[in-house]
């Protein structure tokens, strides 16, 4: 099979600190990215799941933003522990982490 079963994108966009929307990088997305990448490797997901850096995912005020495909599940991931929960529950277990789902904004 070509490709990955799941593809995870982590916003690492950086905006000027004066931008009212803020940015995921200033909210710790670099640590979230590292936790997802290391967690996936430790869980034996190499070749199955790809963790990638992404530019702006356009949900700056809700970040750090993470999206998992092919399910198109959008997460707000405020901590490294939350990232590790996504690895175990979603990437390994196949269950969406409901408490981290991104709320729609008007």
MMTF fields as JSON, N, C-alpha, C and O atoms, coordinates in Angstrom:
{
  "mmtfVersion": "1.0.0",
  "mmtfProducer": "UNKNOWN",
  "numBonds": 423,
  "numAtoms": 424,
  "numGroups": 106,
  "numChains": 1,
  "numModels": 1,
  "chainsPerModel": [1],
  "groupsPerChain": [106],
  "chainIdList": ["A"],
  "bondAtomList": [4, 2, 8, 6, 12, 10, 16, 14, 20, 18, 24, 22, 28, 26, 32, 30, 36, 34, 40, 38, 44, 42, 48, 46, 52, 50, 56, 54, 60, 58, 64, 62, 68, 66, 72, 70, 76, 74, 80, 78, 84, 82, 88, 86, 92, 90, 96, 94, 100, 98, 104, 102, 108, 106, 112, 110, 116, 114, 120, 118, 124, 122, 128, 126, 132, 130, 136, 134, 140, 138, 144, 142, 148, 146, 152, 150, 156, 154, 160, 158, 164, 162, 168, 166, 172, 170, 176, 174, 180, 178, 184, 182, 188, 186, 192, 190, 196, 194, 200, 198, 204, 202, 208, 206, 212, 210, 216, 214, 220, 218, 224, 222, 228, 226, 232, 230, 236, 234, 240, 238, 244, 242, 248, 246, 252, 250, 256, 254, 260, 258, 264, 262, 268, 266, 272, 270, 276, 274, 280, 278, 284, 282, 288, 286, 292, 290, 296, 294, 300, 298, 304, 302, 308, 306, 312, 310, 316, 314, 320, 318, 324, 322, 328, 326, 332, 330, 336, 334, 340, 338, 344, 342, 348, 346, 352, 350, 356, 354, 360, 358, 364, 362, 368, 366, 372, 370, 376, 374, 380, 378, 384, 382, 388, 386, 392, 390, 396, 394, 400, 398, 404, 402, 408, 406, 412, 410, 416, 414, 420, 418],
  "bondOrderList": [1, 1, 1, 1, 1, 1, 1, 1, 1, 1, 1, 1, 1, 1, 1, 1, 1, 1, 1, 1, 1, 1, 1, 1, 1, 1, 1, 1, 1, 1, 1, 1, 1, 1, 1, 1, 1, 1, 1, 1, 1, 1, 1, 1, 1, 1, 1, 1, 1, 1, 1, 1, 1, 1, 1, 1, 1, 1, 1, 1, 1, 1, 1, 1, 1, 1, 1, 1, 1, 1, 1, 1, 1, 1, 1, 1, 1, 1, 1, 1, 1, 1, 1, 1, 1, 1, 1, 1, 1, 1, 1, 1, 1, 1, 1, 1, 1, 1, 1, 1, 1, 1, 1, 1, 1],
  "groupList": [{"groupName": "UNK", "atomNameList": ["N", "CA", "C", "O"], "elementList": ["N", "C", "C", "O"], "formalChargeList": [0, 0, 0, 0], "bondAtomList": [1, 0, 2, 1, 3, 2], "bondOrderList": [1, 1, 2], "singleLetterCode": "X", "chemCompType": "L-PEPTIDE LINKING"}],
  "groupTypeList": [0, 0, 0, 0, 0, 0, 0, 0, 0, 0, 0, 0, 0, 0, 0, 0, 0, 0, 0, 0, 0, 0, 0, 0, 0, 0, 0, 0, 0, 0, 0, 0, 0, 0, 0, 0, 0, 0, 0, 0, 0, 0, 0, 0, 0, 0, 0, 0, 0, 0, 0, 0, 0, 0, 0, 0, 0, 0, 0, 0, 0, 0, 0, 0, 0, 0, 0, 0, 0, 0, 0, 0, 0, 0, 0, 0, 0, 0, 0, 0, 0, 0, 0, 0, 0, 0, 0, 0, 0, 0, 0, 0, 0, 0, 0, 0, 0, 0, 0, 0, 0, 0, 0, 0, 0, 0],
  "groupIdList": [1, 2, 3, 4, 5, 6, 7, 8, 9, 10, 11, 12, 13, 14, 15, 16, 17, 18, 19, 20, 21, 22, 23, 24, 25, 26, 27, 28, 29, 30, 31, 32, 33, 34, 35, 36, 37, 38, 39, 40, 41, 42, 43, 44, 45, 46, 47, 48, 49, 50, 51, 52, 53, 54, 55, 56, 57, 58, 59, 60, 61, 62, 63, 64, 65, 66, 67, 68, 69, 70, 71, 72, 73, 74, 75, 76, 77, 78, 79, 80, 81, 82, 83, 84, 85, 86, 87, 88, 89, 90, 91, 92, 93, 94, 95, 96, 97, 98, 99, 100, 101, 102, 103, 104, 105, 106],
  "secStructList": [7, 7, 1, 7, 1, 3, 3, 3, 3, 3, 3, 7, 7, 7, 7, 7, 6, 6, 7, 6, 6, 7, 7, 6, 4, 4, 4, 6, 2, 2, 2, 2, 2, 2, 2, 2, 2, 2, 2, 2, 2, 2, 6, 6, 7, 6, 6, 6, 3, 3, 3, 3, 3, 3, 1, 7, 7, 1, 7, 4, 4, 4, 7, 1, 3, 3, 3, 3, 3, 6, 6, 6, 3, 3, 3, 3, 7, 7, 1, 2, 2, 2, 2, 2, 2, 2, 0, 0, 0, 0, 0, 0, 6, 7, 7, 7, 7, 4, 4, 4, 5, 7, 7, 7, 7, 7],
  "xCoordList": [0.838, 0.0, 0.878, 1.855, 0.525, 1.247, 0.605, -0.619, 1.435, 0.917, 0.758, 1.298, 0.01, -0.177, -1.651, -2.521, -1.922, -3.303, -3.857, -5.016, -3.001, -3.394, -2.291, -1.107, -2.71, -1.789, -2.197, -3.34, -1.268, -1.537, -0.776, 0.432, -1.489, -0.874, -0.954, -2.007, 0.17, 0.275, 0.634, 1.661, -0.191, 0.09, 1.302, 1.34, 2.287, 3.465, 3.634, 4.732, 2.516, 2.556, 2.931, 2.558, 3.676, 4.101, 3.657, 4.024, 2.874, 2.408, 3.129, 3.742, 3.04, 3.569, 2.853, 1.636, 3.566, 2.936, 1.793, 0.937, 1.768, 0.7, -0.584, -1.61, -0.548, -1.733, -2.795, -2.507, -4.006, -5.039, -5.466, -5.995, -5.25, -5.614, -4.589, -4.877, -3.4, -2.337, -1.86, -2.169, -1.105, -0.654, -0.367, -0.088, -0.444, -0.248, 1.173, 1.372, 2.145, 3.532, 3.758, 4.445, 3.193, 3.339, 2.564, 2.798, 1.656, 0.869, 1.43, 0.796, 2.628, 3.292, 3.169, 3.378, 2.833, 2.632, 3.914, 3.843, 5.069, 6.33, 6.46, 6.872, 6.108, 6.156, 5.081, 5.302, 3.929, 2.848, 3.316, 3.111, 3.941, 4.466, 5.464, 5.366, 6.412, 7.424, 6.796, 7.192, 5.824, 5.159, 4.406, 4.456, 3.712, 2.997, 3.967, 3.747, 5.041, 6.029, 6.694, 6.779, 7.164, 7.819, 6.828, 7.159, 5.623, 4.603, 4.223, 4.054, 4.087, 3.764, 4.898, 4.649, 6.132, 7.281, 7.305, 7.49, 7.121, 7.121, 5.971, 6.086, 4.859, 3.696, 3.824, 2.933, 4.936, 5.161, 4.366, 4.027, 4.065, 3.236, 4.037, 3.458, 5.34, 6.157, 5.653, 5.445, 5.464, 4.955, 3.438, 2.87, 2.767, 1.317, 0.744, -0.278, 1.423, 0.943, 2.074, 3.196, 1.778, 2.763, 2.367, 1.227, 3.329, 3.115, 3.865, 5.085, 3.159, 3.774, 3.565, 2.553, 4.551, 4.424, 3.487, 3.487, 2.699, 1.815, 1.946, 2.323, 1.63, 1.499, 0.155, -0.417, -0.326, -1.566, -2.735, -2.982, -3.44, -4.648, -5.904, -7.025, -5.702, -6.755, -7.721, -8.889, -7.237, -8.019, -7.134, -7.064, -6.465, -5.44, -5.912, -5.208, -7.108, -7.589, -7.983, -8.253, -8.019, -8.373, -7.165, -7.301, -6.001, -4.818, -4.263, -4.738, -3.257, -2.6, -3.547, -4.273, -3.504, -4.4, -3.71, -2.562, -4.447, -3.986, -5.161, -6.289, -4.898, -5.952, -5.448, -4.301, -6.335, -6.001, -6.827, -8.055, -6.137, -6.795, -6.503, -5.439, -7.395, -8.487, -9.783, -10.751, -9.827, -11.066, -11.447, -12.602, -10.505, -10.729, -11.197, -12.157, -10.516, -10.825, -9.915, -8.691, -10.513, -9.784, -9.718, -10.736, -8.49, -8.268, -7.649, -6.849, -8.036, -7.349, -6.516, -7.061, -5.189, -4.289, -3.455, -2.376, -3.947, -3.274, -2.043, -1.26, -1.851, -0.707, -0.078, -0.682, 1.147, 1.853, 1.078, 0.989, 0.52, -0.261, -1.462, -1.802, -2.113, -3.235, -2.768, -3.469, -1.589, -1.031, -0.807, -1.11, -0.282, -0.042, -1.356, -1.424, -2.401, -3.725, -4.242, -4.859, -4.0, -4.405, -3.668, -4.265, -2.383, -1.623, -2.261, -2.569, -2.459, -2.962, -4.42, -4.762, -5.269, -6.693, -7.088, -7.844, -6.587, -7.01, -6.1, -6.566, -4.805, -3.905, -3.7, -3.607, -3.63, -3.468, -4.839, -5.093, -5.715, -6.991, -8.129, -9.135, -7.99, -9.029, -10.237, -11.267, -10.121, -11.239, -10.943, -9.89, -11.864, -11.715, -11.693, -12.472, -10.8, -10.701, -11.672, -11.321, -12.89, -13.993, -13.676, -14.019, -13.028, -12.79, -11.841, -11.771, -11.109, -10.164, -10.663, -9.951, -11.889, -12.412, -12.526, -12.932, -12.168, -12.21, -13.657, -14.401, -14.048, -15.387, -15.461, -14.496, -16.576, -16.77, -16.948, -17.563, -16.399, -16.594, -17.417, -17.352, -18.176, -19.057, -18.26, -18.826],
  "yCoordList": [-1.188, 0.0, 1.244, 1.331, 2.179, 3.444, 4.435, 4.499, 5.207, 6.254, 5.78, 4.75, 6.554, 6.315, 6.097, 6.601, 5.345, 5.147, 6.443, 6.795, 7.146, 8.443, 9.458, 9.123, 10.708, 11.822, 12.925, 13.38, 13.356, 14.341, 15.628, 15.603, 16.737, 18.031, 18.888, 18.994, 19.495, 20.344, 21.75, 21.947, 22.72, 24.102, 24.614, 24.578, 25.091, 25.718, 27.14, 27.696, 27.704, 29.068, 30.051, 29.885, 31.074, 32.096, 33.46, 33.885, 34.136, 35.486, 36.487, 36.124, 37.73, 38.804, 38.784, 38.604, 38.962, 38.936, 39.929, 39.741, 40.984, 41.976, 41.555, 42.219, 40.466, 40.014, 39.552, 38.711, 40.085, 39.742, 38.266, 37.763, 37.578, 36.16, 35.262, 34.111, 35.8, 34.977, 33.959, 34.059, 32.979, 31.93, 30.654, 30.68, 29.556, 28.249, 28.092, 27.51, 28.607, 28.432, 29.098, 28.54, 30.278, 30.975, 30.273, 30.54, 29.39, 28.644, 27.24, 26.422, 26.971, 25.707, 24.604, 23.435, 24.946, 23.901, 23.139, 21.992, 23.747, 23.032, 21.835, 20.752, 22.034, 20.934, 19.888, 18.693, 20.337, 19.421, 18.561, 17.347, 19.183, 18.461, 17.387, 16.232, 17.776, 16.826, 15.678, 14.526, 15.976, 14.929, 13.956, 12.745, 14.473, 13.603, 12.723, 11.522, 13.336, 12.593, 11.505, 10.354, 11.867, 10.889, 9.839, 8.656, 10.268, 9.335, 8.324, 7.14, 8.79, 7.878, 6.877, 5.698, 7.347, 6.447, 5.391, 4.206, 5.811, 4.868, 3.874, 2.74, 4.296, 3.424, 2.473, 1.663, 2.577, 1.689, 2.035, 1.154, 3.316, 3.737, 4.13, 4.614, 3.933, 4.274, 3.507, 2.295, 4.222, 3.62, 3.589, 3.377, 3.795, 3.773, 5.187, 5.514, 6.013, 7.363, 8.353, 8.134, 9.425, 10.474, 11.731, 12.189, 12.285, 13.541, 14.632, 14.549, 15.65, 16.708, 18.086, 18.363, 18.946, 20.369, 20.976, 20.57, 21.939, 22.637, 24.132, 24.589, 24.876, 26.311, 26.59, 25.721, 27.771, 28.185, 27.282, 27.054, 26.78, 25.984, 26.841, 26.334, 28.134, 29.145, 29.024, 29.398, 28.505, 28.489, 28.995, 28.403, 30.103, 30.659, 30.838, 30.48, 31.394, 31.683, 30.421, 30.49, 29.266, 28.005, 27.095, 26.007, 27.527, 26.673, 26.349, 26.864, 25.498, 24.837, 23.891, 23.092, 24.018, 23.273, 22.037, 22.085, 20.927, 19.658, 19.056, 19.063, 18.532, 17.856, 16.472, 16.308, 15.477, 14.091, 13.68, 13.764, 13.231, 12.721, 11.236, 10.794, 10.45, 10.85, 11.212, 11.601, 11.094, 11.357, 12.831, 13.16, 13.718, 15.167, 15.586, 16.344, 15.09, 15.426, 16.575, 16.465, 17.668, 18.872, 18.949, 18.896, 19.075, 19.143, 20.464, 21.057, 20.91, 21.964, 21.192, 20.453, 21.361, 20.542, 21.468, 21.908, 21.759, 22.722, 22.209, 23.013, 20.89, 20.399, 19.166, 18.492, 18.895, 17.702, 16.45, 15.501, 16.436, 15.27, 15.055, 13.913, 16.141, 16.018, 15.408, 14.583, 15.81, 15.235, 13.737, 12.959, 13.336, 11.908, 11.14, 9.972, 11.792, 11.166, 10.93, 9.899, 11.865, 11.703, 10.514, 9.721, 10.393, 9.253, 7.947, 7.08, 7.804, 6.545, 6.277, 5.175, 7.278, 7.058, 7.059, 6.191, 8.023, 8.148, 7.376, 6.529, 7.667, 7.062, 5.57, 4.803, 5.154, 3.727, 3.06, 2.022, 3.662, 3.031, 3.281, 2.572, 4.283, 4.569, 5.31, 5.393, 5.853, 6.554, 8.057, 8.462, 8.865, 10.317, 10.786, 10.308, 11.72, 12.286, 13.46, 14.599, 13.156, 14.129, 15.422, 16.505, 15.324, 16.523, 17.515, 18.671, 17.085, 17.966, 18.451, 19.17, 18.059, 18.48, 19.994, 20.637, 20.543, 21.978, 22.415, 21.838, 23.412, 23.987, 24.874, 25.565, 24.864, 25.762, 27.176, 27.398, 28.129, 29.528, 30.199, 29.814, 31.181, 31.864, 32.762, 33.42],
  "zCoordList": [0.0, 0.0, 0.0, 0.743, -0.821, -0.889, 0.065, 0.175, 0.754, 1.635, 3.067, 3.469, 3.815, 5.243, 5.541, 4.831, 6.59, 7.026, 7.609, 7.393, 8.354, 8.926, 8.679, 8.639, 8.515, 8.306, 9.273, 9.252, 10.118, 11.159, 10.832, 10.596, 10.821, 10.554, 11.815, 12.444, 12.171, 13.355, 12.904, 12.255, 13.237, 12.856, 13.623, 14.853, 12.874, 13.468, 12.932, 12.919, 12.495, 11.976, 13.078, 14.239, 12.685, 13.639, 13.146, 12.051, 13.953, 13.641, 14.537, 15.541, 14.155, 14.976, 16.328, 16.366, 17.421, 18.755, 18.926, 19.791, 18.115, 18.233, 17.513, 17.659, 16.74, 16.014, 17.021, 17.873, 16.935, 17.921, 17.888, 18.879, 16.783, 16.694, 17.389, 17.718, 17.604, 18.174, 17.158, 15.97, 17.63, 16.727, 17.51, 18.709, 16.8, 17.441, 17.985, 19.052, 17.259, 17.71, 19.062, 19.917, 19.265, 20.546, 21.658, 22.837, 21.301, 22.29, 22.543, 23.208, 22.004, 22.311, 21.282, 21.607, 20.047, 19.044, 18.699, 18.257, 18.892, 18.633, 19.589, 19.176, 20.858, 21.83, 21.528, 21.724, 21.055, 20.669, 19.498, 19.498, 18.503, 17.345, 17.783, 17.369, 18.615, 19.087, 19.864, 19.69, 20.718, 21.502, 20.593, 20.81, 19.579, 18.65, 17.874, 17.716, 17.394, 16.599, 17.441, 17.014, 18.632, 19.508, 19.994, 20.069, 20.322, 20.79, 19.722, 20.014, 18.481, 17.379, 17.15, 16.901, 17.236, 17.06, 18.163, 17.883, 19.409, 20.539, 20.441, 20.906, 19.836, 19.693, 18.501, 18.247, 17.777, 16.64, 15.399, 14.609, 15.219, 14.088, 12.844, 11.871, 12.859, 11.694, 10.469, 10.524, 9.377, 8.157, 8.1, 7.028, 9.228, 9.32, 9.444, 8.841, 10.238, 10.546, 10.336, 10.792, 9.656, 9.396, 10.161, 10.078, 10.91, 11.637, 10.883, 10.736, 10.406, 9.614, 10.209, 10.854, 9.975, 10.272, 9.231, 8.069, 9.657, 8.725, 8.949, 10.028, 7.913, 8.05, 8.714, 9.373, 8.54, 9.193, 8.79, 7.605, 9.79, 9.565, 9.748, 9.704, 9.952, 9.986, 11.157, 11.045, 12.272, 13.505, 14.636, 15.713, 14.359, 15.244, 16.681, 17.625, 16.837, 18.191, 18.958, 20.157, 18.279, 18.929, 19.142, 19.7, 18.707, 18.696, 20.055, 21.067, 20.087, 18.975, 18.221, 18.812, 16.906, 16.032, 15.466, 15.024, 15.494, 14.935, 14.182, 14.675, 12.981, 12.216, 11.81, 11.395, 11.94, 11.613, 10.405, 10.419, 9.355, 8.147, 8.013, 8.447, 7.434, 6.555, 7.269, 6.615, 8.595, 9.317, 9.35, 9.619, 9.082, 9.135, 10.523, 10.661, 11.542, 12.928, 13.349, 13.272, 13.79, 14.181, 15.698, 16.388, 16.2, 17.637, 18.064, 17.342, 19.25, 20.007, 21.021, 21.841, 20.968, 21.792, 22.69, 22.292, 23.885, 24.749, 25.489, 25.993, 25.569, 26.344, 25.708, 24.873, 26.128, 25.675, 26.081, 25.302, 27.285, 27.719, 26.805, 26.494, 26.369, 25.44, 24.12, 23.536, 23.65, 22.422, 22.585, 21.68, 23.727, 23.98, 24.079, 23.694, 24.594, 24.628, 23.211, 22.946, 22.301, 20.902, 20.285, 19.557, 20.574, 20.049, 20.514, 19.695, 21.818, 22.36, 21.983, 21.552, 22.143, 21.93, 20.459, 20.023, 19.689, 18.295, 17.35, 16.588, 17.398, 16.421, 16.65, 15.692, 17.902, 18.204, 18.335, 17.725, 19.132, 19.456, 18.486, 18.522, 17.611, 16.633, 17.178, 16.508, 18.395, 19.023, 19.097, 19.589, 18.614, 18.651, 20.104, 20.929, 20.41, 21.76, 21.829, 21.522, 22.236, 22.205, 22.952, 22.478, 24.111, 24.932, 24.263, 24.681, 23.232, 22.556, 21.196, 20.495, 20.817, 19.528, 19.472, 20.44, 18.347, 18.14, 17.979, 17.186, 18.716, 18.619, 17.392, 17.066, 16.721, 15.59, 16.11, 17.152, 15.368, 15.728, 14.647, 13.479, 15.025, 14.066, 13.161, 12.288]
}
